[in-house]
Amino acid sequence: MRNEQPLITPDGSRAPEPARTDSAAPGPPALGREEVQAIVSAAPTVTVIGDIMLDCWLHGRSSRLAREAPVAVVEQGSEVLSPGGAANTAMNLAALGARVRMVGVIGDDESGRTVKDLLVDADVDVSGVLTSEQVATTKKTRIVVDDHILLRLDCLDDKDSAEGVSEPWLEELCSRARHALDGSAALVIADYGGAIHSAQLPERLAREARPALTVVDAHEPEQWKLLRPDVVTPNADEAERLVDASFRDDPRRVELAQRFAPAVREATNAEAAVITLDRDGSVSVDGTDDAHLTTAHPVPERQASGAGDTFVAGLTMALVAGLRLALAAEFAQMAADVAIRGEGTSLCTGDDLLQLVGGPRRTVLALGHFDPLSSEDRTFLTSARRLGDYLVVAVDRDAGEDGAALRSRMQLLNAHPSVDLVAEYAFSASEVIESLRPDVIAFDSSGTGPQIALPQTGGIPLVDVSSTRGPDPLRTGEPS
């Protein structure tokens, strides 16, 4: 055993002894494809209450300095708008398969309308979003030149914060939160120090019935201690302030975070704490004060915007699915590692994680005419996609049908978010099956979806999706 010197805090006192590390096996616990598939297929209802922001990424190029000052002249190119703050947490939950209810406040301004529309486009329920003239929607604009952020410009809420916590405003927000929480499997607090932070929500929510899981991701997580959260997720800066210590720049910061994690849990009245350490992964401590460390796979900081939101979304999804804290932290770390490899505000999908864990991809084949593409057909395709990882739709071509009409049908099918590939067949569906060799073939016996004469499958399972709009029920066999 190493003879280590005691770690000393800035005030000269000795740091607490480290939490016990979960080290029954070397390396992180394994998350296989089955576990990942179970998490991203669970589709829990999750309510996010937090500060809604808009992220703007302006991409341009620069080759000269301005005459009036030694600053770069940027020729503006593309603009990308993304939900930020709590809205990014909601986007990541939705991308991982959750049914998300967003509760928060936006200003009666262009940024507020834009971020609300983007959430709607991602199938996030925004009925809990309050529009108020008493606040302004925060917008963060990053100017990117040659893949590097040159400048960030924050348009913040400069209105009187006392107005933002007026009683009618607070009552309406609490009413919407109460409605959203009804039937939710989890509550995520995403407090960025904005309007939600200044409102007296903790006291009100502490008196309300809440889901079985409450996760607090806040700049000042102790403000939410009345909720007795199941998990708090401070970053290094937030954890330092909670325990009045400094370790973010210490080469031993992982060990120091491990030592202080139980104190973070106590300060926030939480059952468990997960301290996120960006490039160094995370430290999680549960009610037994056993610590677990995850390992990050960092990339340049310019790409890491919003990775903490992705981590919280992944952690919530895994905990709702029943994973213990250590495994849930591993799943969250995987999601964050995937997200920071993208550009702009981070996002990780269930498909991203399934590809990461590898293993064979389960291919689903759906056959039909799809003319016209009805709402029942769309429901059928969504259900068929849930049977595997890759949905191929084979379209039956009419005798004498011209190419333009066929292409129109195929384009409509290809635009459906559940469809990965569209192909045509004119003669034998059995030939399509033999060529593709899918893992399963989806059909609908209810009479509402596409009606086809079931082909011989060569032993490939047939799955009736009319009985799969719930759990994933396989029914095998040849057609009669």
Short mmCIF file of C-alpha atoms in Angstrom, two decimals:
data_model
loop_
_atom_site.label_atom_id
_atom_site.label_comp_id
_atom_site.label_asym_id
_atom_site.label_seq_id
_atom_site.Cartn_x
_atom_site.Cartn_y
_atom_site.Cartn_z
CA MET A 1 0.00 0.00 0.00
CA ARG A 2 1.24 3.50 -0.82
CA ASN A 3 2.30 5.75 2.03
CA GLU A 4 0.16 8.79 1.13
CA GLN A 5 0.29 12.20 2.73
CA PRO A 6 -3.06 13.47 4.08
CA LEU A 7 -4.95 15.83 1.76
CA ILE A 8 -5.36 19.34 3.10
CA THR A 9 -8.22 21.75 2.34
CA PRO A 10 -7.61 25.49 1.67
CA ASP A 11 -8.40 26.42 5.29
CA GLY A 12 -5.61 24.14 6.51
CA SER A 13 -7.81 21.34 7.82
CA ARG A 14 -7.44 17.74 6.79
CA ALA A 15 -9.79 16.50 4.09
CA PRO A 16 -12.19 13.73 5.10
CA GLU A 17 -11.23 10.15 4.47
CA PRO A 18 -12.25 8.95 1.02
CA ALA A 19 -15.49 7.10 0.47
CA ARG A 20 -15.09 3.40 -0.03
CA THR A 21 -14.54 2.64 -3.71
CA ASP A 22 -16.55 -0.01 -5.50
CA SER A 23 -13.63 -2.16 -6.70
CA ALA A 24 -14.95 -5.69 -6.63
CA ALA A 25 -13.83 -6.07 -10.23
CA PRO A 26 -11.23 -4.19 -12.26
CA GLY A 27 -12.49 -1.51 -14.61
CA PRO A 28 -16.01 -0.16 -14.99
CA PRO A 29 -19.01 -2.46 -14.78
CA ALA A 30 -20.00 -3.78 -18.19
CA LEU A 31 -23.12 -2.46 -19.91
CA GLY A 32 -24.14 -4.82 -22.66
CA ARG A 33 -26.48 -4.37 -25.55
CA GLU A 34 -29.40 -5.94 -23.70
CA GLU A 35 -29.12 -3.43 -20.84
CA VAL A 36 -28.82 -0.48 -23.20
CA GLN A 37 -31.73 -1.72 -25.32
CA ALA A 38 -33.89 -2.09 -22.20
CA ILE A 39 -33.13 1.47 -21.09
CA VAL A 40 -33.79 3.18 -24.42
CA SER A 41 -36.90 1.08 -25.07
CA ALA A 42 -38.57 1.77 -21.70
CA ALA A 43 -40.10 5.11 -22.81
CA PRO A 44 -40.76 6.49 -19.29
CA THR A 45 -42.61 9.75 -18.73
CA VAL A 46 -40.19 12.30 -17.28
CA THR A 47 -40.98 15.84 -16.16
CA VAL A 48 -38.22 18.46 -16.45
CA ILE A 49 -38.62 21.66 -14.44
CA GLY A 50 -35.98 24.24 -15.18
CA ASP A 51 -34.59 27.30 -16.91
CA ILE A 52 -35.31 27.23 -20.64
CA MET A 53 -32.69 28.83 -22.89
CA LEU A 54 -31.84 29.12 -26.57
CA ASP A 55 -28.38 28.25 -27.91
CA CYS A 56 -27.22 29.87 -31.14
CA TRP A 57 -24.14 28.74 -33.06
CA LEU A 58 -22.91 31.18 -35.71
CA HIS A 59 -20.33 29.63 -38.03
CA GLY A 60 -18.12 31.83 -40.16
CA ARG A 61 -14.64 32.36 -41.51
CA SER A 62 -12.02 34.98 -40.83
CA SER A 63 -8.93 35.99 -42.81
CA ARG A 64 -8.24 39.57 -41.70
CA LEU A 65 -8.32 42.02 -38.82
CA ALA A 66 -10.60 45.03 -38.55
CA ARG A 67 -9.11 48.44 -39.33
CA GLU A 68 -10.64 50.11 -36.29
CA ALA A 69 -9.39 47.57 -33.73
CA PRO A 70 -7.09 44.52 -33.57
CA VAL A 71 -10.00 42.06 -33.73
CA ALA A 72 -10.94 39.42 -36.26
CA VAL A 73 -13.47 40.22 -38.96
CA VAL A 74 -15.84 37.24 -39.22
CA GLU A 75 -17.83 36.62 -42.36
CA GLN A 76 -21.02 35.01 -41.10
CA GLY A 77 -22.04 31.71 -42.61
CA SER A 78 -24.54 29.23 -41.20
CA GLU A 79 -26.62 29.63 -38.06
CA VAL A 80 -27.76 26.70 -35.91
CA LEU A 81 -30.37 27.12 -33.16
CA SER A 82 -30.76 24.54 -30.39
CA PRO A 83 -32.67 24.32 -27.11
CA GLY A 84 -30.31 25.04 -24.21
CA GLY A 85 -30.26 24.78 -20.43
CA ALA A 86 -33.14 22.72 -19.07
CA ALA A 87 -34.52 22.48 -22.60
CA ASN A 88 -31.36 20.61 -23.66
CA THR A 89 -31.89 18.16 -20.80
CA ALA A 90 -35.41 17.62 -22.13
CA MET A 91 -34.10 17.15 -25.68
CA ASN A 92 -31.61 14.51 -24.54
CA LEU A 93 -34.26 12.64 -22.55
CA ALA A 94 -36.50 12.62 -25.63
CA ALA A 95 -33.60 11.45 -27.82
CA LEU A 96 -33.04 8.55 -25.41
CA GLY A 97 -36.66 7.48 -25.73
CA ALA A 98 -38.44 9.23 -22.85
CA ARG A 99 -41.82 10.92 -23.08
CA VAL A 100 -40.87 14.36 -21.78
CA ARG A 101 -42.97 17.06 -20.15
CA MET A 102 -41.26 20.46 -19.97
CA VAL A 103 -42.15 22.93 -17.22
CA GLY A 104 -40.58 26.38 -17.16
CA VAL A 105 -40.97 29.97 -18.25
CA ILE A 106 -39.99 31.78 -21.43
CA GLY A 107 -40.22 35.41 -22.35
CA ASP A 108 -42.75 36.78 -24.80
CA ASP A 109 -39.97 37.18 -27.34
CA GLU A 110 -38.52 35.64 -30.49
CA SER A 111 -36.02 33.45 -28.61
CA GLY A 112 -38.78 32.03 -26.44
CA ARG A 113 -40.99 31.22 -29.41
CA THR A 114 -38.09 29.61 -31.24
CA VAL A 115 -37.01 27.32 -28.41
CA LYS A 116 -40.62 26.30 -27.78
CA ASP A 117 -41.06 25.36 -31.45
CA LEU A 118 -37.84 23.33 -31.36
CA LEU A 119 -39.10 21.41 -28.33
CA VAL A 120 -42.40 20.70 -30.06
CA ASP A 121 -40.53 19.41 -33.11
CA ALA A 122 -38.77 16.92 -30.80
CA ASP A 123 -42.14 15.70 -29.43
CA VAL A 124 -41.57 17.33 -26.03
CA ASP A 125 -44.82 18.24 -24.27
CA VAL A 126 -44.68 22.03 -23.74
CA SER A 127 -48.09 22.49 -22.12
CA GLY A 128 -46.20 23.21 -18.89
CA VAL A 129 -44.22 26.10 -20.42
CA LEU A 130 -45.41 29.51 -19.25
CA THR A 131 -44.94 32.59 -21.43
CA SER A 132 -44.47 35.74 -19.40
CA GLU A 133 -43.74 39.38 -20.16
CA GLN A 134 -42.01 39.54 -16.77
CA VAL A 135 -38.95 37.61 -17.99
CA ALA A 136 -36.75 37.52 -21.08
CA THR A 137 -35.58 34.26 -22.63
CA THR A 138 -31.85 33.74 -22.18
CA LYS A 139 -30.00 33.32 -25.48
CA LYS A 140 -26.36 32.23 -25.70
CA THR A 141 -24.66 32.91 -29.03
CA ARG A 142 -21.32 31.29 -29.87
CA ILE A 143 -19.33 32.56 -32.83
CA VAL A 144 -17.32 29.70 -34.32
CA VAL A 145 -14.40 30.18 -36.71
CA ASP A 146 -12.36 27.23 -38.01
CA ASP A 147 -14.01 24.89 -35.48
CA HIS A 148 -13.01 27.09 -32.53
CA ILE A 149 -15.29 29.29 -30.45
CA LEU A 150 -14.06 32.83 -30.90
CA LEU A 151 -16.65 34.54 -28.72
CA ARG A 152 -19.75 33.81 -26.64
CA LEU A 153 -22.40 36.49 -26.31
CA ASP A 154 -25.06 35.98 -23.62
CA CYS A 155 -28.37 37.79 -23.85
CA LEU A 156 -29.61 37.43 -20.26
CA ASP A 157 -32.82 38.27 -18.46
CA ASP A 158 -32.16 41.85 -17.28
CA LYS A 159 -35.69 42.43 -16.03
CA ASP A 160 -36.43 43.02 -12.38
CA SER A 161 -36.11 39.60 -10.72
CA ALA A 162 -38.67 40.65 -8.12
CA GLU A 163 -41.29 40.71 -10.86
CA GLY A 164 -40.38 37.15 -11.87
CA VAL A 165 -41.46 35.73 -8.52
CA SER A 166 -44.81 37.52 -8.27
CA GLU A 167 -47.49 35.39 -6.65
CA PRO A 168 -49.77 34.95 -9.72
CA TRP A 169 -46.75 33.92 -11.81
CA LEU A 170 -45.63 31.42 -9.19
CA GLU A 171 -49.10 29.98 -8.72
CA GLU A 172 -49.50 29.39 -12.44
CA LEU A 173 -46.07 27.74 -12.69
CA CYS A 174 -46.84 25.47 -9.72
CA SER A 175 -50.18 24.53 -11.24
CA ARG A 176 -48.50 23.48 -14.48
CA ALA A 177 -45.82 21.57 -12.58
CA ARG A 178 -48.48 19.74 -10.58
CA HIS A 179 -50.28 18.71 -13.75
CA ALA A 180 -47.06 17.55 -15.45
CA LEU A 181 -45.95 15.47 -12.46
CA ASP A 182 -49.17 13.46 -12.45
CA GLY A 183 -48.22 10.06 -13.88
CA SER A 184 -44.51 10.87 -14.33
CA ALA A 185 -41.88 8.26 -13.51
CA ALA A 186 -39.21 10.85 -12.70
CA LEU A 187 -38.69 14.55 -11.97
CA VAL A 188 -35.55 16.36 -13.11
CA ILE A 189 -34.78 19.82 -11.72
CA ALA A 190 -32.50 21.74 -14.12
CA ASP A 191 -31.81 25.00 -12.31
CA TYR A 192 -29.38 27.32 -14.13
CA GLY A 193 -29.81 30.30 -11.83
CA GLY A 194 -32.54 31.89 -13.94
CA ALA A 195 -36.25 32.47 -13.38
CA ILE A 196 -36.78 29.00 -11.90
CA HIS A 197 -33.97 29.63 -9.43
CA SER A 198 -35.43 32.92 -8.20
CA ALA A 199 -38.93 31.47 -7.78
CA GLN A 200 -39.95 29.93 -4.47
CA LEU A 201 -40.56 26.58 -6.10
CA PRO A 202 -38.77 24.23 -3.68
CA GLU A 203 -41.14 25.03 -0.83
CA ARG A 204 -44.17 24.56 -3.07
CA LEU A 205 -42.98 21.36 -4.73
CA ALA A 206 -42.00 19.85 -1.37
CA ARG A 207 -45.71 19.85 -0.50
CA GLU A 208 -46.73 18.12 -3.73
CA ALA A 209 -46.85 14.43 -4.59
CA ARG A 210 -43.79 13.59 -6.66
CA PRO A 211 -42.55 10.63 -8.72
CA ALA A 212 -40.46 7.82 -7.26
CA LEU A 213 -37.27 9.42 -8.64
CA THR A 214 -36.17 13.05 -8.20
CA VAL A 215 -32.88 14.21 -9.75
CA VAL A 216 -31.56 17.71 -9.00
CA ASP A 217 -29.08 19.32 -11.39
CA ALA A 218 -28.67 22.86 -10.07
CA HIS A 219 -26.09 25.60 -9.70
CA GLU A 220 -27.07 25.71 -6.03
CA PRO A 221 -28.38 22.22 -5.30
CA GLU A 222 -28.78 22.93 -1.58
CA GLN A 223 -31.69 25.24 -2.47
CA TRP A 224 -33.66 22.09 -3.37
CA LYS A 225 -32.86 20.12 -0.20
CA LEU A 226 -36.50 20.32 0.94
CA LEU A 227 -37.30 17.90 -1.88
CA ARG A 228 -35.01 15.29 -0.32
CA PRO A 229 -33.77 14.38 -3.81
CA ASP A 230 -32.76 10.86 -4.71
CA VAL A 231 -29.72 12.14 -6.62
CA VAL A 232 -27.91 15.47 -6.98
CA THR A 233 -25.44 16.01 -9.83
CA PRO A 234 -23.13 18.97 -9.08
CA ASN A 235 -20.10 19.65 -11.21
CA ALA A 236 -16.70 20.30 -9.61
CA ASP A 237 -17.31 24.05 -9.11
CA GLU A 238 -20.70 23.46 -7.49
CA ALA A 239 -19.35 20.68 -5.27
CA GLU A 240 -16.47 22.89 -4.13
CA ARG A 241 -18.82 25.61 -2.99
CA LEU A 242 -21.05 23.11 -1.17
CA VAL A 243 -18.18 21.80 0.98
CA ASP A 244 -16.14 25.04 1.08
CA ALA A 245 -13.10 23.42 -0.50
CA SER A 246 -11.01 23.75 -3.65
CA PHE A 247 -9.99 20.79 -5.77
CA ARG A 248 -10.91 21.52 -9.38
CA ASP A 249 -7.28 22.31 -10.37
CA ASP A 250 -5.65 19.81 -8.06
CA PRO A 251 -3.98 16.87 -9.88
CA ARG A 252 -5.65 14.67 -7.28
CA ARG A 253 -9.10 16.15 -7.85
CA VAL A 254 -10.71 12.77 -8.51
CA GLU A 255 -9.52 11.53 -5.13
CA LEU A 256 -10.57 14.78 -3.46
CA ALA A 257 -14.00 14.64 -5.08
CA GLN A 258 -14.29 11.08 -3.82
CA ARG A 259 -13.46 12.22 -0.30
CA PHE A 260 -15.90 15.12 -0.33
CA ALA A 261 -18.80 13.30 -2.06
CA PRO A 262 -20.45 12.12 1.20
CA ALA A 263 -20.38 15.73 2.46
CA VAL A 264 -22.04 16.87 -0.79
CA ARG A 265 -24.75 14.30 -0.25
CA GLU A 266 -25.29 15.50 3.29
CA ALA A 267 -25.32 19.20 2.36
CA THR A 268 -28.05 18.64 -0.21
CA ASN A 269 -30.15 16.20 1.83
CA ALA A 270 -29.82 13.73 -1.05
CA GLU A 271 -29.85 9.97 -1.01
CA ALA A 272 -26.98 9.90 -3.53
CA ALA A 273 -24.57 12.34 -5.17
CA VAL A 274 -22.83 12.19 -8.54
CA ILE A 275 -20.05 14.76 -8.99
CA THR A 276 -19.26 15.30 -12.66
CA LEU A 277 -15.61 16.09 -13.44
CA ASP A 278 -15.72 16.65 -17.24
CA ARG A 279 -12.46 15.17 -18.59
CA ASP A 280 -12.01 13.03 -15.46
CA GLY A 281 -15.40 11.34 -15.57
CA SER A 282 -17.53 11.29 -12.42
CA VAL A 283 -17.64 10.20 -8.80
CA SER A 284 -20.89 8.75 -7.45
CA VAL A 285 -21.72 8.00 -3.84
CA ASP A 286 -24.88 6.31 -2.61
CA GLY A 287 -26.47 6.06 0.82
CA THR A 288 -23.80 3.64 2.03
CA ASP A 289 -21.05 6.13 1.04
CA ASP A 290 -19.61 3.57 -1.37
CA ALA A 291 -17.99 5.47 -4.25
CA HIS A 292 -17.86 4.55 -7.90
CA LEU A 293 -15.66 6.25 -10.51
CA THR A 294 -16.41 6.50 -14.21
CA THR A 295 -13.82 7.23 -16.88
CA ALA A 296 -14.42 9.88 -19.55
CA HIS A 297 -13.02 9.88 -23.06
CA PRO A 298 -12.48 13.61 -23.55
CA VAL A 299 -12.26 15.64 -26.73
CA PRO A 300 -11.35 19.34 -27.16
CA GLU A 301 -13.39 21.57 -24.84
CA ARG A 302 -14.91 23.47 -27.74
CA GLN A 303 -17.15 20.49 -28.44
CA ALA A 304 -18.36 19.89 -24.90
CA SER A 305 -21.26 22.36 -24.63
CA GLY A 306 -24.18 20.78 -22.81
CA ALA A 307 -22.53 17.44 -22.08
CA GLY A 308 -23.64 17.74 -18.45
CA ASP A 309 -27.26 17.84 -19.61
CA THR A 310 -26.70 14.65 -21.57
CA PHE A 311 -25.14 13.02 -18.51
CA VAL A 312 -28.14 13.91 -16.34
CA ALA A 313 -30.57 12.64 -18.97
CA GLY A 314 -28.71 9.34 -19.26
CA LEU A 315 -28.47 8.95 -15.48
CA THR A 316 -32.21 9.55 -15.11
CA MET A 317 -33.12 7.05 -17.84
CA ALA A 318 -30.94 4.34 -16.31
CA LEU A 319 -32.23 4.88 -12.78
CA VAL A 320 -35.84 4.80 -13.95
CA ALA A 321 -35.05 1.49 -15.68
CA GLY A 322 -33.95 0.08 -12.31
CA LEU A 323 -30.15 0.12 -12.62
CA ARG A 324 -28.15 0.67 -9.47
CA LEU A 325 -26.30 3.96 -9.17
CA ALA A 326 -22.89 2.70 -10.36
CA LEU A 327 -24.30 1.21 -13.56
CA ALA A 328 -26.53 4.24 -14.10
CA ALA A 329 -23.45 6.47 -13.89
CA GLU A 330 -21.68 4.29 -16.47
CA PHE A 331 -24.65 4.63 -18.83
CA ALA A 332 -24.68 8.41 -18.29
CA GLN A 333 -20.95 8.60 -18.99
CA MET A 334 -21.40 6.65 -22.21
CA ALA A 335 -24.08 9.09 -23.33
CA ALA A 336 -21.94 12.13 -22.49
CA ASP A 337 -18.93 10.63 -24.30
CA VAL A 338 -21.05 10.17 -27.42
CA ALA A 339 -22.57 13.65 -27.24
CA ILE A 340 -19.32 15.61 -26.97
CA ARG A 341 -18.10 14.17 -30.24
CA GLY A 342 -20.79 16.08 -32.09
CA GLU A 343 -20.89 19.76 -32.94
CA GLY A 344 -22.83 22.42 -31.09
CA THR A 345 -25.14 21.73 -28.18
CA SER A 346 -24.74 18.09 -27.19
CA LEU A 347 -27.30 15.40 -27.95
CA CYS A 348 -27.15 11.62 -27.69
CA THR A 349 -29.76 9.23 -29.08
CA GLY A 350 -30.62 5.67 -28.18
CA ASP A 351 -29.37 4.51 -31.57
CA ASP A 352 -26.02 6.21 -30.88
CA LEU A 353 -25.59 4.12 -27.74
CA LEU A 354 -26.72 0.89 -29.37
CA GLN A 355 -24.09 1.37 -32.06
CA LEU A 356 -21.50 2.14 -29.39
CA VAL A 357 -22.06 -1.08 -27.46
CA GLY A 358 -21.89 -3.07 -30.70
CA GLY A 359 -23.23 -6.55 -31.17
CA PRO A 360 -25.51 -7.72 -33.93
CA ARG A 361 -28.17 -5.29 -35.13
CA ARG A 362 -31.69 -6.67 -35.25
CA THR A 363 -33.21 -5.97 -38.67
CA VAL A 364 -36.99 -5.70 -39.07
CA LEU A 365 -38.76 -6.06 -42.43
CA ALA A 366 -42.17 -4.52 -43.09
CA LEU A 367 -44.08 -5.27 -46.28
CA GLY A 368 -46.97 -3.32 -47.74
CA HIS A 369 -48.52 -1.13 -50.39
CA PHE A 370 -48.78 2.10 -48.34
CA ASP A 371 -50.89 4.00 -50.85
CA PRO A 372 -51.94 6.31 -49.37
CA LEU A 373 -49.72 6.37 -46.27
CA SER A 374 -52.42 6.48 -43.59
CA SER A 375 -52.16 7.34 -39.90
CA GLU A 376 -52.67 3.62 -39.18
CA ASP A 377 -49.71 2.81 -41.45
CA ARG A 378 -47.58 5.35 -39.56
CA THR A 379 -48.50 3.73 -36.26
CA PHE A 380 -47.64 0.33 -37.73
CA LEU A 381 -44.19 1.55 -38.82
CA THR A 382 -43.46 3.03 -35.40
CA SER A 383 -44.43 -0.25 -33.72
CA ALA A 384 -42.40 -2.28 -36.22
CA ARG A 385 -39.27 -0.20 -35.57
CA ARG A 386 -39.47 -0.99 -31.85
CA LEU A 387 -38.95 -4.66 -32.64
CA GLY A 388 -35.31 -4.08 -33.60
CA ASP A 389 -32.56 -1.67 -34.51
CA TYR A 390 -33.08 -1.23 -38.26
CA LEU A 391 -36.38 -1.05 -40.18
CA VAL A 392 -36.51 -1.90 -43.87
CA VAL A 393 -39.79 -1.24 -45.67
CA ALA A 394 -40.42 -3.16 -48.89
CA VAL A 395 -43.05 -1.48 -51.07
CA ASP A 396 -45.27 -3.55 -53.33
CA ARG A 397 -45.19 -2.02 -56.84
CA ASP A 398 -48.45 -2.01 -58.77
CA ALA A 399 -48.50 -3.57 -62.20
CA GLY A 400 -48.20 -0.75 -64.69
CA GLU A 401 -47.43 1.86 -62.01
CA ASP A 402 -45.22 4.64 -63.35
CA GLY A 403 -41.93 5.45 -61.70
CA ALA A 404 -42.97 8.92 -60.48
CA ALA A 405 -45.88 7.56 -58.43
CA LEU A 406 -43.70 4.84 -56.93
CA ARG A 407 -40.96 7.31 -56.02
CA SER A 408 -43.52 9.56 -54.37
CA ARG A 409 -44.70 6.69 -52.17
CA MET A 410 -41.15 5.71 -51.31
CA GLN A 411 -40.19 9.30 -50.44
CA LEU A 412 -43.11 9.58 -48.03
CA LEU A 413 -42.07 6.34 -46.36
CA ASN A 414 -38.42 7.38 -46.21
CA ALA A 415 -39.42 10.60 -44.41
CA HIS A 416 -40.98 8.62 -41.55
CA PRO A 417 -38.61 8.83 -38.54
CA SER A 418 -38.86 5.10 -37.83
CA VAL A 419 -37.84 3.98 -41.33
CA ASP A 420 -34.16 3.35 -42.12
CA LEU A 421 -34.40 2.00 -45.68
CA VAL A 422 -37.11 1.74 -48.35
CA ALA A 423 -36.98 -0.78 -51.19
CA GLU A 424 -39.43 -1.95 -53.83
CA TYR A 425 -40.53 -5.36 -55.03
CA ALA A 426 -42.69 -6.19 -58.00
CA PHE A 427 -43.07 -9.94 -57.92
CA SER A 428 -42.26 -12.11 -54.94
CA ALA A 429 -42.00 -10.95 -51.36
CA SER A 430 -40.24 -14.23 -50.64
CA GLU A 431 -37.37 -13.11 -52.87
CA VAL A 432 -37.04 -9.91 -50.82
CA ILE A 433 -36.95 -11.97 -47.62
CA GLU A 434 -34.38 -14.36 -49.01
CA SER A 435 -32.17 -11.49 -50.18
CA LEU A 436 -32.40 -9.43 -46.98
CA ARG A 437 -32.61 -12.24 -44.38
CA PRO A 438 -34.15 -10.00 -41.67
CA ASP A 439 -34.32 -11.07 -38.04
CA VAL A 440 -38.09 -10.54 -37.85
CA ILE A 441 -40.95 -9.68 -40.21
CA ALA A 442 -43.62 -7.30 -38.91
CA PHE A 443 -47.28 -7.54 -39.86
CA ASP A 444 -50.60 -6.26 -38.51
CA SER A 445 -53.56 -8.62 -38.02
CA SER A 446 -55.89 -5.94 -36.61
CA GLY A 447 -57.10 -4.82 -40.01
CA THR A 448 -55.94 -1.22 -39.49
CA GLY A 449 -52.36 -1.45 -40.76
CA PRO A 450 -51.10 -2.52 -44.21
CA GLN A 451 -52.90 -5.62 -45.40
CA ILE A 452 -50.81 -8.15 -47.33
CA ALA A 453 -50.82 -11.83 -48.08
CA LEU A 454 -48.17 -13.16 -45.72
CA PRO A 455 -45.35 -14.86 -47.60
CA GLN A 456 -43.38 -17.95 -46.72
CA THR A 457 -40.65 -16.72 -44.39
CA GLY A 458 -38.12 -19.53 -44.43
CA GLY A 459 -38.27 -19.83 -40.65
CA ILE A 460 -37.87 -16.11 -39.93
CA PRO A 461 -40.20 -15.07 -37.07
CA LEU A 462 -43.40 -13.21 -37.90
CA VAL A 463 -44.38 -10.58 -35.34
CA ASP A 464 -47.91 -9.25 -35.09
CA VAL A 465 -47.42 -5.60 -34.11
CA SER A 466 -51.12 -5.19 -33.30
CA SER A 467 -50.22 -6.95 -30.04
CA THR A 468 -46.88 -5.17 -29.53
CA ARG A 469 -48.10 -1.67 -28.76
CA GLY A 470 -46.89 -2.28 -25.26
CA PRO A 471 -44.22 -4.85 -24.34
CA ASP A 472 -42.16 -6.56 -27.03
CA PRO A 473 -43.93 -9.86 -27.70
CA LEU A 474 -42.40 -12.20 -30.28
CA ARG A 475 -44.64 -14.66 -32.06
CA THR A 476 -42.87 -17.03 -34.42
CA GLY A 477 -44.00 -19.36 -37.10
CA GLU A 478 -45.07 -19.65 -40.69
CA PRO A 479 -48.34 -18.19 -41.97
CA SER A 480 -51.19 -20.63 -42.17
#
